[in-house]
Amino acid sequence: MLEMNHLTYGIITPILAYLASCVGAATGLSATSRARASKDARTRSIWLLIGAVAIGGTGVWVMHFIAMLGFTVTGMPIYYDVPMTVLSALVAVAVVAIGLFLVGFAGDRAWVLLIGGLVAGFGVAAMHYMGMAAMRMSGHMTYTTWIVGVSVVIAIVAATAALWLCVHVKGWKATTGAAMIMGVAVSGMHYTGMAALNIEGTPGVPPGGTNPIDLLGPLIFGIAALTVALIFIVMMWPTEEEMRSRDAFERRLKRRQQAKAGV
């Protein structure tokens, strides 16, 4: 087997990856809190989609590929397959969206969390291994089965916990703490999955693919810019507490108006 290095640039890539995961998770949790307070299905759906893009796109996918920038194999340049890399991002957003819509409209009953956690967890794991399968190199990749199983279990547990948090977390302190925990879970799943990887073969240039900086740089930057826009939208919108207070005020005002009309 060839020598693999997961920390080519030291701890900078794990730290940046973890921070990206935390930012995505915090933005997504803030969006889902607005979804809880939304009265109509359309508005709730929009907020859940924003949450899915933030958590799946930035919290999971960007975290994965920032960490992958620090992964190298001695004497073996790594390129990436463009369609599969892009598809992995879409998968991450889609499976998180399914989970969020389940708990967003059906609540946090046990069976809802179980189904949502399984779908999102398996989906996140699939995204991770799709991202690894997108690597193009002269060597041959194999996986240690039991470690893969552990990474999938971590993904399912993390996804289920994340869906529960999306229903229950309130306030910026709780959101920050939950986002930090989610960041640890996503990072843990990633590096567990990477620990399952084995590479054999002869050092050399890969037969195809795109340089990681040329591909991942624009993709990561694009999703990061989208996340900044989502953060701005979330910050400009009233909080869940403010939305509920406004709705309560409107109901009281409507009752007074009806009472006056009755007089």
PDB file of N, CA and C in Angstrom, residues 15-91:
ATOM      1  N   ILE A  15      -9.432  22.137  10.545  1.00  0.00           N
ATOM      2  CA  ILE A  15     -10.041  23.273  11.246  1.00  0.00           C
ATOM      3  C   ILE A  15     -11.000  24.015  10.327  1.00  0.00           C
ATOM      4  N   LEU A  16     -10.548  24.302   9.096  1.00  0.00           N
ATOM      5  CA  LEU A  16     -11.414  25.006   8.141  1.00  0.00           C
ATOM      6  C   LEU A  16     -12.643  24.167   7.806  1.00  0.00           C
ATOM      7  N   ALA A  17     -12.439  22.855   7.659  1.00  0.00           N
ATOM      8  CA  ALA A  17     -13.561  21.968   7.366  1.00  0.00           C
ATOM      9  C   ALA A  17     -14.561  21.967   8.515  1.00  0.00           C
ATOM     10  N   TYR A  18     -14.064  21.901   9.743  1.00  0.00           N
ATOM     11  CA  TYR A  18     -14.944  21.917  10.911  1.00  0.00           C
ATOM     12  C   TYR A  18     -15.709  23.234  11.015  1.00  0.00           C
ATOM     13  N   LEU A  19     -15.024  24.342  10.783  1.00  0.00           N
ATOM     14  CA  LEU A  19     -15.686  25.648  10.838  1.00  0.00           C
ATOM     15  C   LEU A  19     -16.773  25.752   9.775  1.00  0.00           C
ATOM     16  N   ALA A  20     -16.482  25.249   8.569  1.00  0.00           N
ATOM     17  CA  ALA A  20     -17.488  25.263   7.505  1.00  0.00           C
ATOM     18  C   ALA A  20     -18.709  24.452   7.908  1.00  0.00           C
ATOM     19  N   SER A  21     -18.465  23.299   8.539  1.00  0.00           N
ATOM     20  CA  SER A  21     -19.569  22.464   8.985  1.00  0.00           C
ATOM     21  C   SER A  21     -20.398  23.173  10.046  1.00  0.00           C
ATOM     22  N   CYS A  22     -19.734  23.850  10.979  1.00  0.00           N
ATOM     23  CA  CYS A  22     -20.441  24.580  12.034  1.00  0.00           C
ATOM     24  C   CYS A  22     -21.274  25.728  11.465  1.00  0.00           C
ATOM     25  N   VAL A  23     -20.689  26.471  10.524  1.00  0.00           N
ATOM     26  CA  VAL A  23     -21.413  27.596   9.913  1.00  0.00           C
ATOM     27  C   VAL A  23     -22.636  27.093   9.162  1.00  0.00           C
ATOM     28  N   GLY A  24     -22.456  26.027   8.382  1.00  0.00           N
ATOM     29  CA  GLY A  24     -23.585  25.462   7.652  1.00  0.00           C
ATOM     30  C   GLY A  24     -24.671  24.959   8.581  1.00  0.00           C
ATOM     31  N   ALA A  25     -24.258  24.281   9.659  1.00  0.00           N
ATOM     32  CA  ALA A  25     -25.228  23.758  10.612  1.00  0.00           C
ATOM     33  C   ALA A  25     -25.971  24.878  11.327  1.00  0.00           C
ATOM     34  N   ALA A  26     -25.252  25.909  11.755  1.00  0.00           N
ATOM     35  CA  ALA A  26     -25.882  27.031  12.459  1.00  0.00           C
ATOM     36  C   ALA A  26     -26.875  27.761  11.549  1.00  0.00           C
ATOM     37  N   THR A  27     -26.486  27.964  10.286  1.00  0.00           N
ATOM     38  CA  THR A  27     -27.389  28.623   9.333  1.00  0.00           C
ATOM     39  C   THR A  27     -28.626  27.766   9.099  1.00  0.00           C
ATOM     40  N   GLY A  28     -28.407  26.459   8.950  1.00  0.00           N
ATOM     41  CA  GLY A  28     -29.535  25.564   8.724  1.00  0.00           C
ATOM     42  C   GLY A  28     -30.476  25.504   9.917  1.00  0.00           C
ATOM     43  N   LEU A  29     -29.923  25.437  11.126  1.00  0.00           N
ATOM     44  CA  LEU A  29     -30.757  25.422  12.326  1.00  0.00           C
ATOM     45  C   LEU A  29     -31.549  26.713  12.472  1.00  0.00           C
ATOM     46  N   SER A  30     -30.925  27.838  12.129  1.00  0.00           N
ATOM     47  CA  SER A  30     -31.630  29.124  12.190  1.00  0.00           C
ATOM     48  C   SER A  30     -32.775  29.158  11.179  1.00  0.00           C
ATOM     49  N   ALA A  31     -32.532  28.570  10.000  1.00  0.00           N
ATOM     50  CA  ALA A  31     -33.582  28.533   8.972  1.00  0.00           C
ATOM     51  C   ALA A  31     -34.735  27.633   9.403  1.00  0.00           C
ATOM     52  N   THR A  32     -34.418  26.474   9.962  1.00  0.00           N
ATOM     53  CA  THR A  32     -35.492  25.566  10.371  1.00  0.00           C
ATOM     54  C   THR A  32     -36.289  26.124  11.549  1.00  0.00           C
ATOM     55  N   SER A  33     -35.663  26.972  12.358  1.00  0.00           N
ATOM     56  CA  SER A  33     -36.419  27.602  13.443  1.00  0.00           C
ATOM     57  C   SER A  33     -37.469  28.546  12.860  1.00  0.00           C
ATOM     58  N   ARG A  34     -37.136  29.219  11.761  1.00  0.00           N
ATOM     59  CA  ARG A  34     -38.130  30.071  11.075  1.00  0.00           C
ATOM     60  C   ARG A  34     -39.234  29.215  10.464  1.00  0.00           C
ATOM     61  N   ALA A  35     -38.841  28.024   9.977  1.00  0.00           N
ATOM     62  CA  ALA A  35     -39.845  27.123   9.397  1.00  0.00           C
ATOM     63  C   ALA A  35     -40.874  26.711  10.449  1.00  0.00           C
ATOM     64  N   ARG A  36     -40.409  26.468  11.682  1.00  0.00           N
ATOM     65  CA  ARG A  36     -41.330  26.070  12.759  1.00  0.00           C
ATOM     66  C   ARG A  36     -42.377  27.132  13.015  1.00  0.00           C
ATOM     67  N   ALA A  37     -41.987  28.388  12.879  1.00  0.00           N
ATOM     68  CA  ALA A  37     -42.904  29.485  13.197  1.00  0.00           C
ATOM     69  C   ALA A  37     -43.733  29.924  11.991  1.00  0.00           C
ATOM     70  N   SER A  38     -43.480  29.345  10.824  1.00  0.00           N
ATOM     71  CA  SER A  38     -44.216  29.737   9.615  1.00  0.00           C
ATOM     72  C   SER A  38     -45.598  29.103   9.612  1.00  0.00           C
ATOM     73  N   LYS A  39     -46.616  29.906   9.300  1.00  0.00           N
ATOM     74  CA  LYS A  39     -47.986  29.427   9.363  1.00  0.00           C
ATOM     75  C   LYS A  39     -48.423  28.693   8.096  1.00  0.00           C
ATOM     76  N   ASP A  40     -47.919  29.089   6.931  1.00  0.00           N
ATOM     77  CA  ASP A  40     -48.349  28.458   5.689  1.00  0.00           C
ATOM     78  C   ASP A  40     -47.278  27.502   5.174  1.00  0.00           C
ATOM     79  N   ALA A  41     -47.737  26.492   4.429  1.00  0.00           N
ATOM     80  CA  ALA A  41     -46.845  25.430   3.953  1.00  0.00           C
ATOM     81  C   ALA A  41     -45.787  25.953   2.991  1.00  0.00           C
ATOM     82  N   ARG A  42     -46.133  26.941   2.181  1.00  0.00           N
ATOM     83  CA  ARG A  42     -45.185  27.454   1.192  1.00  0.00           C
ATOM     84  C   ARG A  42     -43.990  28.109   1.865  1.00  0.00           C
ATOM     85  N   THR A  43     -44.266  28.980   2.833  1.00  0.00           N
ATOM     86  CA  THR A  43     -43.177  29.654   3.543  1.00  0.00           C
ATOM     87  C   THR A  43     -42.332  28.654   4.312  1.00  0.00           C
ATOM     88  N   ARG A  44     -42.997  27.694   4.951  1.00  0.00           N
ATOM     89  CA  ARG A  44     -42.263  26.671   5.691  1.00  0.00           C
ATOM     90  C   ARG A  44     -41.354  25.880   4.759  1.00  0.00           C
ATOM     91  N   SER A  45     -41.862  25.546   3.586  1.00  0.00           N
ATOM     92  CA  SER A  45     -41.068  24.782   2.620  1.00  0.00           C
ATOM     93  C   SER A  45     -39.835  25.561   2.176  1.00  0.00           C
ATOM     94  N   ILE A  46     -39.988  26.858   1.976  1.00  0.00           N
ATOM     95  CA  ILE A  46     -38.848  27.682   1.562  1.00  0.00           C
ATOM     96  C   ILE A  46     -37.760  27.671   2.623  1.00  0.00           C
ATOM     97  N   TRP A  47     -38.168  27.835   3.885  1.00  0.00           N
ATOM     98  CA  TRP A  47     -37.186  27.823   4.962  1.00  0.00           C
ATOM     99  C   TRP A  47     -36.524  26.461   5.117  1.00  0.00           C
ATOM    100  N   LEU A  48     -37.279  25.393   4.914  1.00  0.00           N
ATOM    101  CA  LEU A  48     -36.698  24.054   5.001  1.00  0.00           C
ATOM    102  C   LEU A  48     -35.696  23.820   3.872  1.00  0.00           C
ATOM    103  N   LEU A  49     -35.989  24.349   2.687  1.00  0.00           N
ATOM    104  CA  LEU A  49     -35.050  24.239   1.568  1.00  0.00           C
ATOM    105  C   LEU A  49     -33.767  25.023   1.860  1.00  0.00           C
ATOM    106  N   ILE A  50     -33.930  26.203   2.442  1.00  0.00           N
ATOM    107  CA  ILE A  50     -32.744  26.992   2.826  1.00  0.00           C
ATOM    108  C   ILE A  50     -31.917  26.204   3.831  1.00  0.00           C
ATOM    109  N   GLY A  51     -32.594  25.578   4.796  1.00  0.00           N
ATOM    110  CA  GLY A  51     -31.892  24.764   5.774  1.00  0.00           C
ATOM    111  C   GLY A  51     -31.163  23.598   5.139  1.00  0.00           C
ATOM    112  N   ALA A  52     -31.783  22.970   4.138  1.00  0.00           N
ATOM    113  CA  ALA A  52     -31.163  21.831   3.463  1.00  0.00           C
ATOM    114  C   ALA A  52     -29.918  22.249   2.693  1.00  0.00           C
ATOM    115  N   VAL A  53     -29.987  23.394   2.028  1.00  0.00           N
ATOM    116  CA  VAL A  53     -28.819  23.886   1.286  1.00  0.00           C
ATOM    117  C   VAL A  53     -27.680  24.213   2.246  1.00  0.00           C
ATOM    118  N   ALA A  54     -28.028  24.858   3.367  1.00  0.00           N
ATOM    119  CA  ALA A  54     -27.000  25.247   4.339  1.00  0.00           C
ATOM    120  C   ALA A  54     -26.355  24.025   4.992  1.00  0.00           C
ATOM    121  N   ILE A  55     -27.195  23.090   5.475  1.00  0.00           N
ATOM    122  CA  ILE A  55     -26.656  21.921   6.174  1.00  0.00           C
ATOM    123  C   ILE A  55     -26.027  20.935   5.191  1.00  0.00           C
ATOM    124  N   GLY A  56     -26.764  20.590   4.134  1.00  0.00           N
ATOM    125  CA  GLY A  56     -26.249  19.617   3.174  1.00  0.00           C
ATOM    126  C   GLY A  56     -25.130  20.159   2.314  1.00  0.00           C
ATOM    127  N   GLY A  57     -25.287  21.409   1.856  1.00  0.00           N
ATOM    128  CA  GLY A  57     -24.282  21.989   0.971  1.00  0.00           C
ATOM    129  C   GLY A  57     -23.017  22.400   1.690  1.00  0.00           C
ATOM    130  N   THR A  58     -23.175  23.242   2.711  1.00  0.00           N
ATOM    131  CA  THR A  58     -21.998  23.751   3.427  1.00  0.00           C
ATOM    132  C   THR A  58     -21.613  22.849   4.593  1.00  0.00           C
ATOM    133  N   GLY A  59     -22.583  22.490   5.424  1.00  0.00           N
ATOM    134  CA  GLY A  59     -22.278  21.715   6.617  1.00  0.00           C
ATOM    135  C   GLY A  59     -21.705  20.343   6.336  1.00  0.00           C
ATOM    136  N   VAL A  60     -22.102  19.739   5.210  1.00  0.00           N
ATOM    137  CA  VAL A  60     -21.647  18.386   4.889  1.00  0.00           C
ATOM    138  C   VAL A  60     -20.694  18.381   3.694  1.00  0.00           C
ATOM    139  N   TRP A  61     -21.171  18.859   2.539  1.00  0.00           N
ATOM    140  CA  TRP A  61     -20.380  18.722   1.304  1.00  0.00           C
ATOM    141  C   TRP A  61     -19.117  19.577   1.325  1.00  0.00           C
ATOM    142  N   VAL A  62     -19.258  20.861   1.669  1.00  0.00           N
ATOM    143  CA  VAL A  62     -18.075  21.735   1.699  1.00  0.00           C
ATOM    144  C   VAL A  62     -17.084  21.230   2.744  1.00  0.00           C
ATOM    145  N   MET A  63     -17.613  20.796   3.901  1.00  0.00           N
ATOM    146  CA  MET A  63     -16.726  20.243   4.923  1.00  0.00           C
ATOM    147  C   MET A  63     -15.903  19.087   4.349  1.00  0.00           C
ATOM    148  N   HIS A  64     -16.569  18.182   3.649  1.00  0.00           N
ATOM    149  CA  HIS A  64     -15.902  16.996   3.091  1.00  0.00           C
ATOM    150  C   HIS A  64     -14.772  17.392   2.138  1.00  0.00           C
ATOM    151  N   PHE A  65     -15.051  18.296   1.225  1.00  0.00           N
ATOM    152  CA  PHE A  65     -14.049  18.582   0.195  1.00  0.00           C
ATOM    153  C   PHE A  65     -12.963  19.551   0.659  1.00  0.00           C
ATOM    154  N   ILE A  66     -13.247  20.362   1.664  1.00  0.00           N
ATOM    155  CA  ILE A  66     -12.150  21.135   2.254  1.00  0.00           C
ATOM    156  C   ILE A  66     -11.177  20.163   2.917  1.00  0.00           C
ATOM    157  N   ALA A  67     -11.730  19.175   3.634  1.00  0.00           N
ATOM    158  CA  ALA A  67     -10.872  18.168   4.256  1.00  0.00           C
ATOM    159  C   ALA A  67     -10.107  17.374   3.204  1.00  0.00           C
ATOM    160  N   MET A  68     -10.746  17.109   2.061  1.00  0.00           N
ATOM    161  CA  MET A  68     -10.094  16.333   1.009  1.00  0.00           C
ATOM    162  C   MET A  68      -8.928  17.084   0.378  1.00  0.00           C
ATOM    163  N   LEU A  69      -8.937  18.400   0.460  1.00  0.00           N
ATOM    164  CA  LEU A  69      -7.809  19.169  -0.071  1.00  0.00           C
ATOM    165  C   LEU A  69      -6.523  18.832   0.677  1.00  0.00           C
ATOM    166  N   GLY A  70      -6.658  18.362   1.902  1.00  0.00           N
ATOM    167  CA  GLY A  70      -5.481  17.994   2.688  1.00  0.00           C
ATOM    168  C   GLY A  70      -5.075  16.545   2.527  1.00  0.00           C
ATOM    169  N   PHE A  71      -5.773  15.804   1.649  1.00  0.00           N
ATOM    170  CA  PHE A  71      -5.471  14.386   1.449  1.00  0.00           C
ATOM    171  C   PHE A  71      -4.584  14.199   0.225  1.00  0.00           C
ATOM    172  N   THR A  72      -3.444  13.557   0.417  1.00  0.00           N
ATOM    173  CA  THR A  72      -2.520  13.276  -0.683  1.00  0.00           C
ATOM    174  C   THR A  72      -1.974  11.860  -0.557  1.00  0.00           C
ATOM    175  N   VAL A  73      -1.484  11.346  -1.673  1.00  0.00           N
ATOM    176  CA  VAL A  73      -0.841  10.035  -1.720  1.00  0.00           C
ATOM    177  C   VAL A  73       0.540  10.232  -2.332  1.00  0.00           C
ATOM    178  N   THR A  74       1.554   9.698  -1.686  1.00  0.00           N
ATOM    179  CA  THR A  74       2.929   9.898  -2.127  1.00  0.00           C
ATOM    180  C   THR A  74       3.125   9.461  -3.584  1.00  0.00           C
ATOM    181  N   GLY A  75       3.611  10.391  -4.410  1.00  0.00           N
ATOM    182  CA  GLY A  75       3.917  10.092  -5.811  1.00  0.00           C
ATOM    183  C   GLY A  75       2.708   9.850  -6.684  1.00  0.00           C
ATOM    184  N   MET A  76       1.526  10.193  -6.204  1.00  0.00           N
ATOM    185  CA  MET A  76       0.307   9.887  -6.952  1.00  0.00           C
ATOM    186  C   MET A  76      -0.648  11.084  -6.931  1.00  0.00           C
ATOM    187  N   PRO A  77      -0.556  11.970  -7.920  1.00  0.00           N
ATOM    188  CA  PRO A  77      -1.471  13.117  -7.971  1.00  0.00           C
ATOM    189  C   PRO A  77      -2.932  12.651  -8.009  1.00  0.00           C
ATOM    190  N   ILE A  78      -3.800  13.423  -7.363  1.00  0.00           N
ATOM    191  CA  ILE A  78      -5.224  13.085  -7.313  1.00  0.00           C
ATOM    192  C   ILE A  78      -6.018  14.131  -8.092  1.00  0.00           C
ATOM    193  N   TYR A  79      -6.781  13.677  -9.067  1.00  0.00           N
ATOM    194  CA  TYR A  79      -7.700  14.538  -9.800  1.00  0.00           C
ATOM    195  C   TYR A  79      -9.130  14.106  -9.460  1.00  0.00           C
ATOM    196  N   TYR A  80     -10.125  14.866  -9.948  1.00  0.00           N
ATOM    197  CA  TYR A  80     -11.517  14.569  -9.620  1.00  0.00           C
ATOM    198  C   TYR A  80     -12.394  14.537 -10.864  1.00  0.00           C
ATOM    199  N   ASP A  81     -13.349  13.623 -10.847  1.00  0.00           N
ATOM    200  CA  ASP A  81     -14.351  13.529 -11.903  1.00  0.00           C
ATOM    201  C   ASP A  81     -15.403  14.615 -11.651  1.00  0.00           C
ATOM    202  N   VAL A  82     -15.588  15.499 -12.615  1.00  0.00           N
ATOM    203  CA  VAL A  82     -16.467  16.663 -12.412  1.00  0.00           C
ATOM    204  C   VAL A  82     -17.925  16.272 -12.193  1.00  0.00           C
ATOM    205  N   PRO A  83     -18.548  15.492 -13.099  1.00  0.00           N
ATOM    206  CA  PRO A  83     -19.974  15.172 -12.899  1.00  0.00           C
ATOM    207  C   PRO A  83     -20.255  14.485 -11.564  1.00  0.00           C
ATOM    208  N   MET A  84     -19.411  13.528 -11.168  1.00  0.00           N
ATOM    209  CA  MET A  84     -19.657  12.816  -9.912  1.00  0.00           C
ATOM    210  C   MET A  84     -19.474  13.730  -8.709  1.00  0.00           C
ATOM    211  N   THR A  85     -18.513  14.653  -8.793  1.00  0.00           N
ATOM    212  CA  THR A  85     -18.302  15.588  -7.694  1.00  0.00           C
ATOM    213  C   THR A  85     -19.514  16.501  -7.515  1.00  0.00           C
ATOM    214  N   VAL A  86     -20.020  17.023  -8.622  1.00  0.00           N
ATOM    215  CA  VAL A  86     -21.209  17.885  -8.569  1.00  0.00           C
ATOM    216  C   VAL A  86     -22.413  17.090  -8.091  1.00  0.00           C
ATOM    217  N   LEU A  87     -22.551  15.853  -8.579  1.00  0.00           N
ATOM    218  CA  LEU A  87     -23.679  15.011  -8.169  1.00  0.00           C
ATOM    219  C   LEU A  87     -23.641  14.745  -6.668  1.00  0.00           C
ATOM    220  N   SER A  88     -22.448  14.578  -6.116  1.00  0.00           N
ATOM    221  CA  SER A  88     -22.340  14.333  -4.672  1.00  0.00           C
ATOM    222  C   SER A  88     -22.875  15.510  -3.872  1.00  0.00           C
ATOM    223  N   ALA A  89     -22.673  16.735  -4.376  1.00  0.00           N
ATOM    224  CA  ALA A  89     -23.216  17.919  -3.697  1.00  0.00           C
ATOM    225  C   ALA A  89     -24.741  17.913  -3.749  1.00  0.00           C
ATOM    226  N   LEU A  90     -25.294  17.562  -4.895  1.00  0.00           N
ATOM    227  CA  LEU A  90     -26.756  17.522  -5.041  1.00  0.00           C
ATOM    228  C   LEU A  90     -27.360  16.452  -4.145  1.00  0.00           C
ATOM    229  N   VAL A  91     -26.668  15.312  -4.027  1.00  0.00           N
ATOM    230  CA  VAL A  91     -27.144  14.234  -3.155  1.00  0.00           C
ATOM    231  C   VAL A  91     -27.191  14.703  -1.708  1.00  0.00           C
TER     232      VAL A  91
END
